[in-house]
Amino acid sequence: MSRNKSWRSSVAVRTCLVAALAASSGMIGYEWAGGQEPELAPSSPTHASTQKSALAAAPFTTADTGSCLTWDINPDGSFANFGQTDCASEHRFEVSSRENLAAYPSSEFGPNAPAPDLTRQAQLREELCKGPTTEYLGGRFDPLGRYSIAPILPPREAWAAGDRTMLCGVQVSDTNGVPTITKGKVNDQDQSRVSQAGECIAIDASGASRTVDCGTDHQFEVTKVINLEEVFPDKVPTVEEQDGYLQKQCTQAALDYLGGDDALYNSTLQAFWSTVPTNSWIGGSHTVNCSLFKASRDGKLSTLKGSAKGAFTIDGAAPPPQPTRNPLRKP
C-alpha cells in the first residue's frame, strides 16, 4: 500500500474514532460512586440518628477546593484508608468544590432521605459539579481527555447520620470507572488520552478504547508518543497542520519500530496517528500517539493479535506474502 493511501485511510479512521469517543466520554467518571462510597467510619457523635439535622452532622472529610484525596481499593472492591494527601504525591481525586446537599432547594436530601442512586449522581454531576469544576480549572478542561468530573458522597454511615457533604472534583478512571492513581495538579498535566510505545489498544463496539495485552485482540499498536506543544508552542494548530507534521513523523516511527521499510512493507500494516481538536487543545490536551493498524476492505478496523514486532495475525490470518519489489532509494 502506498504511503499516500495509508495517510488517507488514517484520516478516515480517525474521524470515526473521534465521533465515537465524543459519544462515550460522558459515561466515564462516577459509576464507581454508586452504592460504593468510601467505607470511612463517620466522625459524627455517637448519639446521632437519621432524625438529626444534616447541618449538625459532622462531615466525613474536611477536604475542600484544591485538596487531593486517595484511598486503597480492597480485592472485594471496597475502599479503605480514605484521606487527604499532597497533590504532588499519588492520589485518585482532586477536589474542585465542596457542596452541601442539605442546602439543595428541595426536601430531596432531607434527614431521612436515601443517598442518591447512580442515575441521580450523574445528574448531580451536571447540576452541581460541572460548572464549579470548569471554573476551578480556569476553563482548562478537555471533556474528551483522560480526566473526568465526578462527585464523592459520604459513606453510608455518615449519610445516615445526616452528613450531606458532596465533593466535586476530577479523576482519571479506568475502563470500569474506577479512579486510578495520578500525580500532580490537573492544570499541570497534559490531559490527552495516550498510550505508551509498545502498548496495544482495543476498540469495543461502542467505540471506547482500552489498553490490552498485545497477545489479545486489538486494533492498534502504539509506536510513539509525540507532544505537539513542543512543535506548536505559540499557537493552536489546525488538524491540517498537525497532519502535515505527523504524516512524516509517524511513518518514520513505524519504520523505526518495526526495523525498516521492508519490515513495514511485509507487515501490510499502515501508519496511523491521532490529532487534537481545537477545543481539546485549548482544554489542555497536546499529546498524540503514532500507531500501526490495518483497514479492512470494507473500511473497518481489522483485528490484530500479537505484536507486529513478532508473529501476529490480521483478522485471524498471518499477513500474506507481498510481491517482490525493487529496493527503495534512500531519501
Short mmCIF file of C-alpha atoms in Angstrom, two decimals:
data_model
loop_
_atom_site.label_atom_id
_atom_site.label_comp_id
_atom_site.label_asym_id
_atom_site.label_seq_id
_atom_site.Cartn_x
_atom_site.Cartn_y
_atom_site.Cartn_z
CA MET A 1 0.00 0.00 0.00
CA SER A 2 1.32 3.46 -0.87
CA ARG A 3 2.07 5.88 1.92
CA ASN A 4 -0.42 8.40 0.49
CA LYS A 5 -3.19 5.80 0.62
CA SER A 6 -2.13 4.91 4.14
CA TRP A 7 -2.41 8.56 5.11
CA ARG A 8 -5.93 8.85 3.66
CA SER A 9 -7.01 5.68 5.48
CA SER A 10 -5.58 7.05 8.70
CA VAL A 11 -7.57 10.27 8.42
CA ALA A 12 -10.82 8.44 7.63
CA VAL A 13 -10.47 6.01 10.53
CA ARG A 14 -9.53 8.82 12.92
CA THR A 15 -12.68 10.76 12.04
CA CYS A 16 -14.84 7.79 13.05
CA LEU A 17 -12.90 7.26 16.28
CA VAL A 18 -13.24 10.89 17.36
CA ALA A 19 -17.01 10.71 16.85
CA ALA A 20 -17.22 7.52 18.91
CA LEU A 21 -15.07 9.00 21.66
CA ALA A 22 -17.24 12.11 21.85
CA ALA A 23 -20.33 9.95 22.25
CA SER A 24 -18.83 7.82 25.01
CA SER A 25 -16.79 10.34 27.00
CA GLY A 26 -19.69 11.47 29.17
CA MET A 27 -20.15 7.96 30.52
CA ILE A 28 -16.91 8.00 32.49
CA GLY A 29 -16.36 9.32 35.95
CA TYR A 30 -18.96 8.49 38.52
CA GLU A 31 -20.02 4.86 38.16
CA TRP A 32 -17.64 3.85 40.96
CA ALA A 33 -19.54 6.01 43.45
CA GLY A 34 -22.91 4.37 43.00
CA GLY A 35 -23.58 2.39 46.16
CA GLN A 36 -19.85 2.09 46.86
CA GLU A 37 -18.94 5.28 48.67
CA PRO A 38 -15.61 5.25 50.52
CA GLU A 39 -16.08 2.96 53.51
CA LEU A 40 -14.95 5.53 56.05
CA ALA A 41 -16.26 5.45 59.61
CA PRO A 42 -18.29 8.62 60.21
CA SER A 43 -16.98 11.13 62.70
CA SER A 44 -20.45 12.14 63.86
CA PRO A 45 -21.41 11.93 67.58
CA THR A 46 -22.40 8.51 68.86
CA HIS A 47 -25.95 9.64 69.62
CA ALA A 48 -26.57 10.78 66.04
CA SER A 49 -29.64 9.43 64.31
CA THR A 50 -31.36 9.78 60.98
CA GLN A 51 -33.58 12.40 62.55
CA LYS A 52 -30.66 14.69 63.33
CA SER A 53 -30.29 17.78 61.18
CA ALA A 54 -27.89 17.32 58.26
CA LEU A 55 -26.39 20.69 59.08
CA ALA A 56 -25.43 19.46 62.57
CA ALA A 57 -23.82 16.21 61.43
CA ALA A 58 -20.02 16.15 61.38
CA PRO A 59 -18.76 15.92 57.78
CA PHE A 60 -16.98 12.76 56.70
CA THR A 61 -13.99 14.81 55.47
CA THR A 62 -12.53 18.30 55.80
CA ALA A 63 -11.26 18.23 52.20
CA ASP A 64 -12.08 21.39 50.28
CA THR A 65 -11.31 23.07 46.98
CA GLY A 66 -7.76 22.26 45.89
CA SER A 67 -7.36 19.24 48.17
CA CYS A 68 -6.33 15.85 46.82
CA LEU A 69 -7.69 12.54 48.09
CA THR A 70 -6.53 8.98 47.93
CA TRP A 71 -7.71 5.60 49.18
CA ASP A 72 -6.95 1.91 48.85
CA ILE A 73 -9.14 -0.49 46.93
CA ASN A 74 -9.52 -3.91 48.51
CA PRO A 75 -9.77 -7.14 46.48
CA ASP A 76 -13.52 -7.22 47.10
CA GLY A 77 -13.90 -3.70 45.66
CA SER A 78 -14.45 -1.95 48.98
CA PHE A 79 -12.47 1.16 49.93
CA ALA A 80 -10.11 1.73 52.84
CA ASN A 81 -7.73 4.39 54.16
CA PHE A 82 -9.66 7.26 52.60
CA GLY A 83 -7.96 10.58 53.30
CA GLN A 84 -6.19 13.71 52.10
CA THR A 85 -2.70 13.78 50.65
CA ASP A 86 -0.32 16.19 48.94
CA CYS A 87 -1.36 16.67 45.32
CA ALA A 88 2.27 16.16 44.26
CA SER A 89 2.07 12.60 45.59
CA GLU A 90 -0.06 9.71 44.38
CA HIS A 91 -3.79 10.36 44.62
CA ARG A 92 -7.09 9.43 42.98
CA PHE A 93 -9.16 12.63 43.18
CA GLU A 94 -8.63 16.41 43.10
CA VAL A 95 -11.40 18.42 44.77
CA SER A 96 -12.82 21.31 42.74
CA SER A 97 -15.68 22.30 45.06
CA ARG A 98 -17.42 21.31 48.28
CA GLU A 99 -21.21 21.22 48.16
CA ASN A 100 -23.84 20.84 50.88
CA LEU A 101 -26.79 18.84 49.57
CA ALA A 102 -28.81 19.89 52.63
CA ALA A 103 -28.96 23.34 51.04
CA TYR A 104 -30.39 21.92 47.82
CA PRO A 105 -33.62 23.83 47.04
CA SER A 106 -35.95 20.94 47.85
CA SER A 107 -36.52 18.33 50.53
CA GLU A 108 -34.91 15.67 48.33
CA PHE A 109 -31.89 15.30 50.61
CA GLY A 110 -33.62 15.75 53.97
CA PRO A 111 -32.69 13.91 57.21
CA ASN A 112 -34.50 10.69 56.25
CA ALA A 113 -33.68 10.72 52.53
CA PRO A 114 -31.72 7.84 51.00
CA ALA A 115 -28.43 8.56 49.28
CA PRO A 116 -28.80 9.36 45.57
CA ASP A 117 -28.52 6.38 43.24
CA LEU A 118 -26.18 6.19 40.26
CA THR A 119 -28.58 7.95 37.90
CA ARG A 120 -29.13 10.81 40.34
CA GLN A 121 -25.39 11.10 40.94
CA ALA A 122 -24.90 11.57 37.21
CA GLN A 123 -27.48 14.36 37.28
CA LEU A 124 -25.83 16.00 40.29
CA ARG A 125 -22.53 15.88 38.44
CA GLU A 126 -24.08 18.00 35.70
CA GLU A 127 -26.12 20.24 38.02
CA LEU A 128 -23.63 20.93 40.80
CA CYS A 129 -20.15 19.80 39.74
CA LYS A 130 -19.62 20.71 36.11
CA GLY A 131 -19.76 24.50 36.48
CA PRO A 132 -17.61 24.83 39.62
CA THR A 133 -15.06 22.36 38.25
CA THR A 134 -14.70 24.21 34.96
CA GLU A 135 -14.28 27.45 36.91
CA TYR A 136 -11.75 25.84 39.27
CA LEU A 137 -9.67 24.73 36.29
CA GLY A 138 -9.86 28.17 34.70
CA GLY A 139 -11.68 26.74 31.70
CA ARG A 140 -8.77 24.39 31.03
CA PHE A 141 -10.66 21.12 30.79
CA ASP A 142 -10.91 18.72 27.86
CA PRO A 143 -14.09 16.62 28.13
CA LEU A 144 -12.58 14.21 25.59
CA GLY A 145 -9.37 13.91 27.62
CA ARG A 146 -8.31 11.46 30.29
CA TYR A 147 -9.80 13.42 33.21
CA SER A 148 -13.48 13.27 34.09
CA ILE A 149 -15.67 15.22 36.51
CA ALA A 150 -17.18 13.19 39.35
CA PRO A 151 -18.83 13.52 42.79
CA ILE A 152 -17.89 11.84 46.05
CA LEU A 153 -20.67 11.26 48.59
CA PRO A 154 -20.38 10.42 52.31
CA PRO A 155 -20.06 6.78 53.40
CA ARG A 156 -23.36 5.08 54.20
CA GLU A 157 -22.94 5.56 57.94
CA ALA A 158 -22.17 9.28 57.61
CA TRP A 159 -25.12 9.80 55.27
CA ALA A 160 -27.43 8.02 57.72
CA ALA A 161 -26.12 10.27 60.50
CA GLY A 162 -27.13 13.33 58.48
CA ASP A 163 -23.96 14.33 56.61
CA ARG A 164 -24.91 15.80 53.23
CA THR A 165 -21.44 16.86 52.11
CA MET A 166 -20.69 16.23 48.44
CA LEU A 167 -17.25 16.75 46.96
CA CYS A 168 -16.93 17.60 43.28
CA GLY A 169 -13.67 17.01 41.51
CA VAL A 170 -11.67 15.38 38.75
CA GLN A 171 -10.22 11.92 38.38
CA VAL A 172 -8.74 9.57 35.80
CA SER A 173 -10.90 6.45 35.54
CA ASP A 174 -10.09 3.01 34.19
CA THR A 175 -12.39 1.16 31.80
CA ASN A 176 -14.56 0.09 34.76
CA GLY A 177 -15.00 3.65 36.00
CA VAL A 178 -12.66 3.16 38.99
CA PRO A 179 -10.40 6.16 39.76
CA THR A 180 -6.75 5.39 39.06
CA ILE A 181 -3.58 6.74 40.66
CA THR A 182 -2.24 10.05 39.33
CA LYS A 183 0.34 12.61 40.44
CA GLY A 184 0.26 16.41 40.33
CA LYS A 185 -2.46 19.02 39.91
CA VAL A 186 -4.67 18.66 36.85
CA ASN A 187 -3.71 22.07 35.50
CA ASP A 188 -0.06 20.99 35.46
CA GLN A 189 -0.79 17.87 33.41
CA ASP A 190 -1.40 17.11 29.76
CA GLN A 191 -4.99 15.88 29.56
CA SER A 192 -4.59 13.77 26.41
CA ARG A 193 -5.61 10.13 26.40
CA VAL A 194 -2.46 8.42 25.15
CA SER A 195 -0.76 5.05 25.48
CA GLN A 196 2.94 4.29 25.53
CA ALA A 197 5.00 2.84 22.68
CA GLY A 198 4.68 -0.94 22.63
CA GLU A 199 1.19 -0.95 24.13
CA CYS A 200 -1.82 -2.18 22.19
CA ILE A 201 -5.29 -0.65 22.10
CA ALA A 202 -8.61 -2.42 21.64
CA ILE A 203 -11.75 -0.62 20.47
CA ASP A 204 -15.08 -2.08 21.58
CA ALA A 205 -18.42 -1.93 19.79
CA SER A 206 -19.30 1.41 21.41
CA GLY A 207 -16.03 2.99 20.28
CA ALA A 208 -14.48 3.03 23.75
CA SER A 209 -10.76 2.24 23.84
CA ARG A 210 -8.66 0.39 26.41
CA THR A 211 -5.06 -0.73 26.66
CA VAL A 212 -4.72 -4.51 26.38
CA ASP A 213 -2.01 -7.15 26.18
CA CYS A 214 -0.79 -7.31 22.58
CA GLY A 215 -1.33 -11.07 22.68
CA THR A 216 -5.09 -10.45 22.74
CA ASP A 217 -7.34 -8.96 20.07
CA HIS A 218 -6.68 -5.28 19.40
CA GLN A 219 -6.86 -2.68 16.64
CA PHE A 220 -3.78 -0.50 17.24
CA GLU A 221 -0.18 -0.96 18.33
CA VAL A 222 1.45 2.25 19.55
CA THR A 223 4.83 3.17 18.07
CA LYS A 224 5.49 6.62 19.54
CA VAL A 225 4.18 9.42 21.77
CA ILE A 226 4.52 12.98 20.44
CA ASN A 227 3.96 16.19 22.41
CA LEU A 228 2.68 18.64 19.80
CA GLU A 229 3.01 21.58 22.17
CA GLU A 230 6.76 21.32 21.62
CA VAL A 231 6.15 21.65 17.87
CA PHE A 232 3.49 24.37 18.07
CA PRO A 233 4.36 26.26 21.29
CA ASP A 234 2.71 29.57 20.42
CA LYS A 235 -0.44 28.62 18.52
CA VAL A 236 -3.38 26.28 18.31
CA PRO A 237 -2.52 24.16 15.26
CA THR A 238 -5.20 23.18 12.79
CA VAL A 239 -5.78 19.49 12.12
CA GLU A 240 -4.23 20.05 8.68
CA GLU A 241 -1.08 21.47 10.27
CA GLN A 242 -0.91 18.53 12.65
CA ASP A 243 -1.38 16.08 9.78
CA GLY A 244 1.37 17.79 7.82
CA TYR A 245 3.81 17.25 10.66
CA LEU A 246 2.62 13.85 11.86
CA GLN A 247 2.50 12.13 8.48
CA LYS A 248 6.29 12.14 8.26
CA GLN A 249 6.90 11.63 11.98
CA CYS A 250 4.55 8.67 12.38
CA THR A 251 5.65 7.00 9.16
CA GLN A 252 9.23 7.19 10.41
CA ALA A 253 8.08 5.93 13.82
CA ALA A 254 6.56 2.87 12.12
CA LEU A 255 9.81 2.21 10.25
CA ASP A 256 11.90 2.58 13.40
CA TYR A 257 9.52 0.46 15.47
CA LEU A 258 9.49 -2.48 13.05
CA GLY A 259 13.10 -2.21 11.94
CA GLY A 260 12.95 -0.69 8.48
CA ASP A 261 10.95 -0.26 5.30
CA ASP A 262 10.97 -3.94 4.30
CA ALA A 263 9.55 -4.94 7.67
CA LEU A 264 6.75 -2.38 7.38
CA TYR A 265 6.01 -3.39 3.77
CA ASN A 266 5.80 -7.08 4.60
CA SER A 267 3.66 -6.47 7.67
CA THR A 268 0.98 -4.89 5.42
CA LEU A 269 0.19 -2.56 8.33
CA GLN A 270 -0.31 1.17 7.97
CA ALA A 271 0.85 4.16 9.96
CA PHE A 272 -1.87 5.89 11.98
CA TRP A 273 -1.84 8.99 14.15
CA SER A 274 -4.31 10.89 16.27
CA THR A 275 -4.75 14.66 16.19
CA VAL A 276 -6.02 17.16 18.75
CA PRO A 277 -9.25 19.11 18.01
CA THR A 278 -9.13 22.85 18.68
CA ASN A 279 -11.36 22.70 21.76
CA SER A 280 -9.30 19.87 23.23
CA TRP A 281 -6.07 21.80 22.63
CA ILE A 282 -7.46 24.84 24.44
CA GLY A 283 -8.71 22.49 27.18
CA GLY A 284 -5.23 21.15 27.89
CA SER A 285 -4.59 18.20 25.56
CA HIS A 286 -1.49 18.41 23.36
CA THR A 287 -0.09 14.88 23.08
CA VAL A 288 -0.85 12.26 20.41
CA ASN A 289 0.01 8.67 19.54
CA CYS A 290 1.56 7.21 16.43
CA SER A 291 0.33 3.66 15.86
CA LEU A 292 0.11 0.75 13.45
CA PHE A 293 -3.24 -0.50 12.21
CA LYS A 294 -4.88 -2.25 9.28
CA ALA A 295 -8.00 -1.12 7.45
CA SER A 296 -10.13 -3.94 6.10
CA ARG A 297 -11.63 -3.90 2.62
CA ASP A 298 -14.95 -2.61 3.94
CA GLY A 299 -13.20 0.33 5.62
CA LYS A 300 -13.45 -1.03 9.15
CA LEU A 301 -10.61 -1.71 11.56
CA SER A 302 -9.05 -5.14 11.25
CA THR A 303 -8.46 -7.16 14.39
CA LEU A 304 -4.79 -7.72 15.17
CA LYS A 305 -3.39 -10.33 17.55
CA GLY A 306 0.22 -10.44 18.64
CA SER A 307 2.82 -7.69 18.43
CA ALA A 308 3.80 -6.54 14.95
CA LYS A 309 7.40 -6.94 16.09
CA GLY A 310 6.93 -10.71 16.04
CA ALA A 311 4.43 -13.23 14.76
CA PHE A 312 0.94 -11.73 14.54
CA THR A 313 -2.34 -12.17 12.73
CA ILE A 314 -4.72 -9.85 10.91
CA ASP A 315 -8.35 -10.95 11.22
CA GLY A 316 -7.13 -14.41 12.18
CA ALA A 317 -4.58 -14.90 9.40
CA ALA A 318 -0.89 -14.17 9.06
CA PRO A 319 0.00 -11.24 6.76
CA PRO A 320 0.04 -12.56 3.17
CA PRO A 321 3.40 -12.67 1.36
CA GLN A 322 3.99 -9.43 -0.51
CA PRO A 323 5.19 -9.17 -4.12
CA THR A 324 8.92 -8.74 -4.59
CA ARG A 325 9.77 -5.10 -5.20
CA ASN A 326 12.78 -3.13 -6.26
CA PRO A 327 14.99 -1.75 -3.49
CA LEU A 328 13.89 1.68 -2.32
CA ARG A 329 16.21 4.60 -2.80
CA LYS A 330 17.30 6.28 0.38
CA PRO A 331 15.64 9.70 0.76
#
